[in-house]
């Protein structure tokens, strides 16, 4: 599989290195988990991790690579996630999944991913960056407007990094959002 790197995403690695607290008791969901490297990193940090992919072969690969893992690897569809996942996770990591879709499908994925973040929780989005969307994909790199679309889905931007990368297209987004209840601002802390 050409998209498999057999290592956690370096932009996730650097993000977790900047965290100032342990993940004691926190839950995490990895969207489009592939063969499990990001999920395993989060589990090592103390998160109770659920990781899913639409591809049964990817989930089987993760289970085979990490047979002693505490990560709950599942086959699931981002367009129809289990109802129990709604507002269910302290941390949701979305890495390179949204960029597989365009237009209404992309909007639906953004909404579904945002819906999985618990009140006070964090969403981390990692994606290829583009100034404009070119029709050469898939994947279609995300524009700043695509990243900003997570805001109307109930998330407040915390940090946006545009990172130069050696791999095409040469730039990456790493965007961090927090889900807050605008009627109860105490959840913004």
PDB file of N, CA, C and O in Angstrom, residues 55-116:
ATOM      1  N   UNK A  55     -11.682   0.502   5.248  1.00  0.00           N
ATOM      2  CA  UNK A  55     -11.086  -0.662   4.586  1.00  0.00           C
ATOM      3  C   UNK A  55     -10.841  -1.789   5.572  1.00  0.00           C
ATOM      4  O   UNK A  55      -9.996  -1.663   6.469  1.00  0.00           O
ATOM      5  N   UNK A  56     -11.545  -2.903   5.433  1.00  0.00           N
ATOM      6  CA  UNK A  56     -11.291  -4.044   6.319  1.00  0.00           C
ATOM      7  C   UNK A  56      -9.837  -4.507   6.275  1.00  0.00           C
ATOM      8  O   UNK A  56      -9.290  -4.941   7.293  1.00  0.00           O
ATOM      9  N   UNK A  57      -9.188  -4.384   5.124  1.00  0.00           N
ATOM     10  CA  UNK A  57      -7.785  -4.807   5.013  1.00  0.00           C
ATOM     11  C   UNK A  57      -6.874  -3.930   5.874  1.00  0.00           C
ATOM     12  O   UNK A  57      -5.895  -4.427   6.445  1.00  0.00           O
ATOM     13  N   UNK A  58      -7.183  -2.640   5.990  1.00  0.00           N
ATOM     14  CA  UNK A  58      -6.388  -1.760   6.837  1.00  0.00           C
ATOM     15  C   UNK A  58      -6.563  -2.132   8.303  1.00  0.00           C
ATOM     16  O   UNK A  58      -5.583  -2.224   9.057  1.00  0.00           O
ATOM     17  N   UNK A  59      -7.789  -2.363   8.725  1.00  0.00           N
ATOM     18  CA  UNK A  59      -8.053  -2.732  10.116  1.00  0.00           C
ATOM     19  C   UNK A  59      -7.395  -4.077  10.443  1.00  0.00           C
ATOM     20  O   UNK A  59      -6.765  -4.240  11.490  1.00  0.00           O
ATOM     21  N   UNK A  60      -7.490  -5.037   9.522  1.00  0.00           N
ATOM     22  CA  UNK A  60      -6.820  -6.337   9.718  1.00  0.00           C
ATOM     23  C   UNK A  60      -5.312  -6.136   9.813  1.00  0.00           C
ATOM     24  O   UNK A  60      -4.643  -6.768  10.649  1.00  0.00           O
ATOM     25  N   UNK A  61      -4.764  -5.249   8.980  1.00  0.00           N
ATOM     26  CA  UNK A  61      -3.333  -4.967   9.036  1.00  0.00           C
ATOM     27  C   UNK A  61      -2.918  -4.379  10.371  1.00  0.00           C
ATOM     28  O   UNK A  61      -1.870  -4.745  10.926  1.00  0.00           O
ATOM     29  N   UNK A  62      -3.723  -3.477  10.917  1.00  0.00           N
ATOM     30  CA  UNK A  62      -3.419  -2.886  12.226  1.00  0.00           C
ATOM     31  C   UNK A  62      -3.468  -3.948  13.320  1.00  0.00           C
ATOM     32  O   UNK A  62      -2.575  -4.024  14.170  1.00  0.00           O
ATOM     33  N   UNK A  63      -4.488  -4.771  13.283  1.00  0.00           N
ATOM     34  CA  UNK A  63      -4.600  -5.830  14.302  1.00  0.00           C
ATOM     35  C   UNK A  63      -3.453  -6.827  14.205  1.00  0.00           C
ATOM     36  O   UNK A  63      -2.940  -7.295  15.227  1.00  0.00           O
ATOM     37  N   UNK A  64      -3.029  -7.138  12.990  1.00  0.00           N
ATOM     38  CA  UNK A  64      -1.911  -8.065  12.800  1.00  0.00           C
ATOM     39  C   UNK A  64      -0.586  -7.459  13.233  1.00  0.00           C
ATOM     40  O   UNK A  64       0.263  -8.150  13.788  1.00  0.00           O
ATOM     41  N   UNK A  65      -0.397  -6.174  12.974  1.00  0.00           N
ATOM     42  CA  UNK A  65       0.853  -5.512  13.360  1.00  0.00           C
ATOM     43  C   UNK A  65       0.964  -5.328  14.862  1.00  0.00           C
ATOM     44  O   UNK A  65       2.071  -5.329  15.403  1.00  0.00           O
ATOM     45  N   UNK A  66      -0.173  -5.136  15.525  1.00  0.00           N
ATOM     46  CA  UNK A  66      -0.170  -4.836  16.957  1.00  0.00           C
ATOM     47  C   UNK A  66      -1.109  -5.795  17.699  1.00  0.00           C
ATOM     48  O   UNK A  66      -2.123  -5.373  18.265  1.00  0.00           O
ATOM     49  N   UNK A  67      -0.782  -7.089  17.716  1.00  0.00           N
ATOM     50  CA  UNK A  67      -1.716  -8.074  18.283  1.00  0.00           C
ATOM     51  C   UNK A  67      -1.958  -7.915  19.788  1.00  0.00           C
ATOM     52  O   UNK A  67      -2.996  -8.340  20.282  1.00  0.00           O
ATOM     53  N   UNK A  68      -1.062  -7.275  20.508  1.00  0.00           N
ATOM     54  CA  UNK A  68      -1.224  -7.088  21.958  1.00  0.00           C
ATOM     55  C   UNK A  68      -1.805  -5.711  22.303  1.00  0.00           C
ATOM     56  O   UNK A  68      -1.866  -5.347  23.473  1.00  0.00           O
ATOM     57  N   UNK A  69      -2.231  -4.977  21.310  1.00  0.00           N
ATOM     58  CA  UNK A  69      -2.676  -3.607  21.501  1.00  0.00           C
ATOM     59  C   UNK A  69      -3.978  -3.504  22.287  1.00  0.00           C
ATOM     60  O   UNK A  69      -4.854  -4.360  22.185  1.00  0.00           O
ATOM     61  N   UNK A  70      -4.087  -2.403  23.023  1.00  0.00           N
ATOM     62  CA  UNK A  70      -5.335  -2.070  23.705  1.00  0.00           C
ATOM     63  C   UNK A  70      -6.251  -1.214  22.832  1.00  0.00           C
ATOM     64  O   UNK A  70      -7.371  -0.900  23.225  1.00  0.00           O
ATOM     65  N   UNK A  71      -5.767  -0.817  21.648  1.00  0.00           N
ATOM     66  CA  UNK A  71      -6.573  -0.004  20.738  1.00  0.00           C
ATOM     67  C   UNK A  71      -7.740  -0.837  20.222  1.00  0.00           C
ATOM     68  O   UNK A  71      -7.584  -2.006  19.872  1.00  0.00           O
ATOM     69  N   UNK A  72      -8.912  -0.228  20.189  1.00  0.00           N
ATOM     70  CA  UNK A  72     -10.110  -0.871  19.640  1.00  0.00           C
ATOM     71  C   UNK A  72     -10.174  -0.526  18.155  1.00  0.00           C
ATOM     72  O   UNK A  72     -10.623   0.559  17.786  1.00  0.00           O
ATOM     73  N   UNK A  73      -9.677  -1.442  17.309  1.00  0.00           N
ATOM     74  CA  UNK A  73      -9.684  -1.235  15.859  1.00  0.00           C
ATOM     75  C   UNK A  73     -11.005  -1.731  15.286  1.00  0.00           C
ATOM     76  O   UNK A  73     -11.397  -2.876  15.527  1.00  0.00           O
ATOM     77  N   UNK A  74     -11.672  -0.862  14.512  1.00  0.00           N
ATOM     78  CA  UNK A  74     -12.984  -1.187  13.967  1.00  0.00           C
ATOM     79  C   UNK A  74     -13.087  -0.798  12.498  1.00  0.00           C
ATOM     80  O   UNK A  74     -12.472   0.181  12.059  1.00  0.00           O
ATOM     81  N   UNK A  75     -13.896  -1.547  11.761  1.00  0.00           N
ATOM     82  CA  UNK A  75     -14.269  -1.158  10.408  1.00  0.00           C
ATOM     83  C   UNK A  75     -15.517  -0.289  10.550  1.00  0.00           C
ATOM     84  O   UNK A  75     -16.506  -0.710  11.158  1.00  0.00           O
ATOM     85  N   UNK A  76     -15.444   0.937  10.037  1.00  0.00           N
ATOM     86  CA  UNK A  76     -16.586   1.857  10.101  1.00  0.00           C
ATOM     87  C   UNK A  76     -16.475   2.856   8.963  1.00  0.00           C
ATOM     88  O   UNK A  76     -15.402   3.053   8.385  1.00  0.00           O
ATOM     89  N   UNK A  77     -17.582   3.496   8.685  1.00  0.00           N
ATOM     90  CA  UNK A  77     -17.678   4.451   7.582  1.00  0.00           C
ATOM     91  C   UNK A  77     -17.878   5.850   8.149  1.00  0.00           C
ATOM     92  O   UNK A  77     -18.814   6.077   8.934  1.00  0.00           O
ATOM     93  N   UNK A  78     -17.030   6.775   7.770  1.00  0.00           N
ATOM     94  CA  UNK A  78     -17.122   8.147   8.268  1.00  0.00           C
ATOM     95  C   UNK A  78     -18.443   8.806   7.869  1.00  0.00           C
ATOM     96  O   UNK A  78     -18.890   9.749   8.510  1.00  0.00           O
ATOM     97  N   UNK A  79     -19.119   8.279   6.844  1.00  0.00           N
ATOM     98  CA  UNK A  79     -20.417   8.825   6.444  1.00  0.00           C
ATOM     99  C   UNK A  79     -21.555   8.298   7.316  1.00  0.00           C
ATOM    100  O   UNK A  79     -22.634   8.876   7.324  1.00  0.00           O
ATOM    101  N   UNK A  80     -21.319   7.221   8.022  1.00  0.00           N
ATOM    102  CA  UNK A  80     -22.352   6.626   8.870  1.00  0.00           C
ATOM    103  C   UNK A  80     -21.710   6.068  10.145  1.00  0.00           C
ATOM    104  O   UNK A  80     -21.763   4.866  10.394  1.00  0.00           O
ATOM    105  N   UNK A  81     -21.108   6.943  10.954  1.00  0.00           N
ATOM    106  CA  UNK A  81     -20.445   6.461  12.169  1.00  0.00           C
ATOM    107  C   UNK A  81     -21.472   6.001  13.206  1.00  0.00           C
ATOM    108  O   UNK A  81     -22.620   6.452  13.188  1.00  0.00           O
ATOM    109  N   UNK A  82     -21.064   5.103  14.095  1.00  0.00           N
ATOM    110  CA  UNK A  82     -21.975   4.676  15.158  1.00  0.00           C
ATOM    111  C   UNK A  82     -22.499   5.873  15.963  1.00  0.00           C
ATOM    112  O   UNK A  82     -21.750   6.810  16.256  1.00  0.00           O
ATOM    113  N   UNK A  83     -23.753   5.838  16.314  1.00  0.00           N
ATOM    114  CA  UNK A  83     -24.383   6.950  17.048  1.00  0.00           C
ATOM    115  C   UNK A  83     -23.667   7.238  18.363  1.00  0.00           C
ATOM    116  O   UNK A  83     -23.586   8.389  18.791  1.00  0.00           O
ATOM    117  N   UNK A  84     -23.116   6.218  18.999  1.00  0.00           N
ATOM    118  CA  UNK A  84     -22.421   6.393  20.275  1.00  0.00           C
ATOM    119  C   UNK A  84     -21.140   7.202  20.170  1.00  0.00           C
ATOM    120  O   UNK A  84     -20.584   7.612  21.190  1.00  0.00           O
ATOM    121  N   UNK A  85     -20.661   7.432  18.986  1.00  0.00           N
ATOM    122  CA  UNK A  85     -19.448   8.219  18.801  1.00  0.00           C
ATOM    123  C   UNK A  85     -19.732   9.715  18.831  1.00  0.00           C
ATOM    124  O   UNK A  85     -18.822  10.515  18.999  1.00  0.00           O
ATOM    125  N   UNK A  86     -20.982  10.104  18.681  1.00  0.00           N
ATOM    126  CA  UNK A  86     -21.333  11.531  18.656  1.00  0.00           C
ATOM    127  C   UNK A  86     -20.964  12.166  19.997  1.00  0.00           C
ATOM    128  O   UNK A  86     -21.372  11.689  21.063  1.00  0.00           O
ATOM    129  N   UNK A  87     -20.157  13.214  19.934  1.00  0.00           N
ATOM    130  CA  UNK A  87     -19.658  13.920  21.124  1.00  0.00           C
ATOM    131  C   UNK A  87     -18.984  12.962  22.102  1.00  0.00           C
ATOM    132  O   UNK A  87     -19.030  13.165  23.307  1.00  0.00           O
ATOM    133  N   UNK A  88     -18.328  11.935  21.576  1.00  0.00           N
ATOM    134  CA  UNK A  88     -17.823  10.868  22.425  1.00  0.00           C
ATOM    135  C   UNK A  88     -16.346  10.873  22.743  1.00  0.00           C
ATOM    136  O   UNK A  88     -15.905  10.065  23.561  1.00  0.00           O
ATOM    137  N   UNK A  89     -15.546  11.781  22.155  1.00  0.00           N
ATOM    138  CA  UNK A  89     -14.099  11.652  22.299  1.00  0.00           C
ATOM    139  C   UNK A  89     -13.432  12.964  22.704  1.00  0.00           C
ATOM    140  O   UNK A  89     -13.725  14.020  22.163  1.00  0.00           O
ATOM    141  N   UNK A  90     -12.498  12.832  23.649  1.00  0.00           N
ATOM    142  CA  UNK A  90     -11.728  13.988  24.109  1.00  0.00           C
ATOM    143  C   UNK A  90     -10.776  14.488  23.031  1.00  0.00           C
ATOM    144  O   UNK A  90     -10.472  15.673  22.969  1.00  0.00           O
ATOM    145  N   UNK A  91     -10.291  13.566  22.201  1.00  0.00           N
ATOM    146  CA  UNK A  91      -9.400  13.911  21.101  1.00  0.00           C
ATOM    147  C   UNK A  91      -9.833  13.129  19.874  1.00  0.00           C
ATOM    148  O   UNK A  91     -10.023  11.913  19.945  1.00  0.00           O
ATOM    149  N   UNK A  92      -9.987  13.830  18.764  1.00  0.00           N
ATOM    150  CA  UNK A  92     -10.249  13.193  17.477  1.00  0.00           C
ATOM    151  C   UNK A  92      -9.116  13.608  16.553  1.00  0.00           C
ATOM    152  O   UNK A  92      -8.814  14.797  16.436  1.00  0.00           O
ATOM    153  N   UNK A  93      -8.479  12.617  15.937  1.00  0.00           N
ATOM    154  CA  UNK A  93      -7.386  12.877  14.995  1.00  0.00           C
ATOM    155  C   UNK A  93      -7.859  12.495  13.605  1.00  0.00           C
ATOM    156  O   UNK A  93      -8.197  11.333  13.352  1.00  0.00           O
ATOM    157  N   UNK A  94      -7.886  13.481  12.728  1.00  0.00           N
ATOM    158  CA  UNK A  94      -8.268  13.285  11.333  1.00  0.00           C
ATOM    159  C   UNK A  94      -7.046  13.603  10.494  1.00  0.00           C
ATOM    160  O   UNK A  94      -6.611  14.742  10.405  1.00  0.00           O
ATOM    161  N   UNK A  95      -6.470  12.583   9.877  1.00  0.00           N
ATOM    162  CA  UNK A  95      -5.254  12.756   9.105  1.00  0.00           C
ATOM    163  C   UNK A  95      -5.463  12.226   7.691  1.00  0.00           C
ATOM    164  O   UNK A  95      -5.568  11.016   7.491  1.00  0.00           O
ATOM    165  N   UNK A  96      -5.554  13.144   6.741  1.00  0.00           N
ATOM    166  CA  UNK A  96      -5.628  12.838   5.308  1.00  0.00           C
ATOM    167  C   UNK A  96      -6.915  12.148   4.846  1.00  0.00           C
ATOM    168  O   UNK A  96      -6.950  11.613   3.750  1.00  0.00           O
ATOM    169  N   UNK A  97      -7.977  12.169   5.638  1.00  0.00           N
ATOM    170  CA  UNK A  97      -9.227  11.540   5.212  1.00  0.00           C
ATOM    171  C   UNK A  97     -10.133  12.528   4.486  1.00  0.00           C
ATOM    172  O   UNK A  97     -10.667  12.215   3.424  1.00  0.00           O
ATOM    173  N   UNK A  98     -10.301  13.723   5.028  1.00  0.00           N
ATOM    174  CA  UNK A  98     -11.193  14.711   4.428  1.00  0.00           C
ATOM    175  C   UNK A  98     -10.785  15.010   2.985  1.00  0.00           C
ATOM    176  O   UNK A  98     -11.626  15.184   2.113  1.00  0.00           O
ATOM    177  N   UNK A  99      -9.487  15.014   2.720  1.00  0.00           N
ATOM    178  CA  UNK A  99      -9.009  15.406   1.392  1.00  0.00           C
ATOM    179  C   UNK A  99      -9.312  14.382   0.301  1.00  0.00           C
ATOM    180  O   UNK A  99      -9.102  14.649  -0.875  1.00  0.00           O
ATOM    181  N   UNK A 100      -9.857  13.245   0.669  1.00  0.00           N
ATOM    182  CA  UNK A 100     -10.247  12.240  -0.317  1.00  0.00           C
ATOM    183  C   UNK A 100     -11.556  12.637  -1.002  1.00  0.00           C
ATOM    184  O   UNK A 100     -11.874  12.139  -2.077  1.00  0.00           O
ATOM    185  N   UNK A 101     -12.291  13.554  -0.395  1.00  0.00           N
ATOM    186  CA  UNK A 101     -13.622  13.920  -0.876  1.00  0.00           C
ATOM    187  C   UNK A 101     -13.663  15.371  -1.347  1.00  0.00           C
ATOM    188  O   UNK A 101     -12.863  16.196  -0.927  1.00  0.00           O
ATOM    189  N   UNK A 102     -14.651  15.668  -2.182  1.00  0.00           N
ATOM    190  CA  UNK A 102     -14.880  17.032  -2.654  1.00  0.00           C
ATOM    191  C   UNK A 102     -16.327  17.435  -2.411  1.00  0.00           C
ATOM    192  O   UNK A 102     -17.194  16.589  -2.196  1.00  0.00           O
ATOM    193  N   UNK A 103     -16.547  18.732  -2.451  1.00  0.00           N
ATOM    194  CA  UNK A 103     -17.874  19.332  -2.469  1.00  0.00           C
ATOM    195  C   UNK A 103     -18.752  18.851  -1.312  1.00  0.00           C
ATOM    196  O   UNK A 103     -18.349  18.937  -0.169  1.00  0.00           O
ATOM    197  N   UNK A 104     -19.967  18.356  -1.616  1.00  0.00           N
ATOM    198  CA  UNK A 104     -20.918  17.965  -0.570  1.00  0.00           C
ATOM    199  C   UNK A 104     -20.386  16.802   0.274  1.00  0.00           C
ATOM    200  O   UNK A 104     -20.656  16.734   1.473  1.00  0.00           O
ATOM    201  N   UNK A 105     -19.661  15.892  -0.340  1.00  0.00           N
ATOM    202  CA  UNK A 105     -19.104  14.774   0.422  1.00  0.00           C
ATOM    203  C   UNK A 105     -18.082  15.279   1.439  1.00  0.00           C
ATOM    204  O   UNK A 105     -18.063  14.833   2.584  1.00  0.00           O
ATOM    205  N   UNK A 106     -17.250  16.224   1.023  1.00  0.00           N
ATOM    206  CA  UNK A 106     -16.260  16.796   1.948  1.00  0.00           C
ATOM    207  C   UNK A 106     -16.977  17.491   3.099  1.00  0.00           C
ATOM    208  O   UNK A 106     -16.605  17.330   4.256  1.00  0.00           O
ATOM    209  N   UNK A 107     -18.015  18.251   2.794  1.00  0.00           N
ATOM    210  CA  UNK A 107     -18.782  18.938   3.844  1.00  0.00           C
ATOM    211  C   UNK A 107     -19.388  17.944   4.826  1.00  0.00           C
ATOM    212  O   UNK A 107     -19.386  18.177   6.039  1.00  0.00           O
ATOM    213  N   UNK A 108     -19.903  16.833   4.321  1.00  0.00           N
ATOM    214  CA  UNK A 108     -20.494  15.810   5.193  1.00  0.00           C
ATOM    215  C   UNK A 108     -19.443  15.178   6.098  1.00  0.00           C
ATOM    216  O   UNK A 108     -19.694  14.962   7.290  1.00  0.00           O
ATOM    217  N   UNK A 109     -18.263  14.910   5.559  1.00  0.00           N
ATOM    218  CA  UNK A 109     -17.191  14.319   6.372  1.00  0.00           C
ATOM    219  C   UNK A 109     -16.750  15.314   7.443  1.00  0.00           C
ATOM    220  O   UNK A 109     -16.568  14.935   8.612  1.00  0.00           O
ATOM    221  N   UNK A 110     -16.584  16.576   7.079  1.00  0.00           N
ATOM    222  CA  UNK A 110     -16.198  17.596   8.061  1.00  0.00           C
ATOM    223  C   UNK A 110     -17.211  17.639   9.200  1.00  0.00           C
ATOM    224  O   UNK A 110     -16.848  17.650  10.376  1.00  0.00           O
ATOM    225  N   UNK A 111     -18.490  17.652   8.880  1.00  0.00           N
ATOM    226  CA  UNK A 111     -19.528  17.691   9.920  1.00  0.00           C
ATOM    227  C   UNK A 111     -19.482  16.444  10.795  1.00  0.00           C
ATOM    228  O   UNK A 111     -19.550  16.536  12.020  1.00  0.00           O
ATOM    229  N   UNK A 112     -19.357  15.266  10.184  1.00  0.00           N
ATOM    230  CA  UNK A 112     -19.337  14.025  10.957  1.00  0.00           C
ATOM    231  C   UNK A 112     -18.125  13.949  11.870  1.00  0.00           C
ATOM    232  O   UNK A 112     -18.229  13.521  13.025  1.00  0.00           O
ATOM    233  N   UNK A 113     -16.958  14.360  11.378  1.00  0.00           N
ATOM    234  CA  UNK A 113     -15.751  14.349  12.202  1.00  0.00           C
ATOM    235  C   UNK A 113     -15.919  15.325  13.366  1.00  0.00           C
ATOM    236  O   UNK A 113     -15.626  14.993  14.516  1.00  0.00           O
ATOM    237  N   UNK A 114     -16.406  16.525  13.091  1.00  0.00           N
ATOM    238  CA  UNK A 114     -16.617  17.517  14.152  1.00  0.00           C
ATOM    239  C   UNK A 114     -17.601  17.013  15.197  1.00  0.00           C
ATOM    240  O   UNK A 114     -17.438  17.265  16.394  1.00  0.00           O
ATOM    241  N   UNK A 115     -18.617  16.281  14.771  1.00  0.00           N
ATOM    242  CA  UNK A 115     -19.634  15.760  15.692  1.00  0.00           C
ATOM    243  C   UNK A 115     -19.078  14.737  16.674  1.00  0.00           C
ATOM    244  O   UNK A 115     -19.673  14.485  17.711  1.00  0.00           O
ATOM    245  N   UNK A 116     -17.944  14.131  16.371  1.00  0.00           N
ATOM    246  CA  UNK A 116     -17.383  13.103  17.241  1.00  0.00           C
ATOM    247  C   UNK A 116     -16.614  13.678  18.431  1.00  0.00           C
ATOM    248  O   UNK A 116     -16.315  12.966  19.386  1.00  0.00           O
TER     249      UNK A 116
END
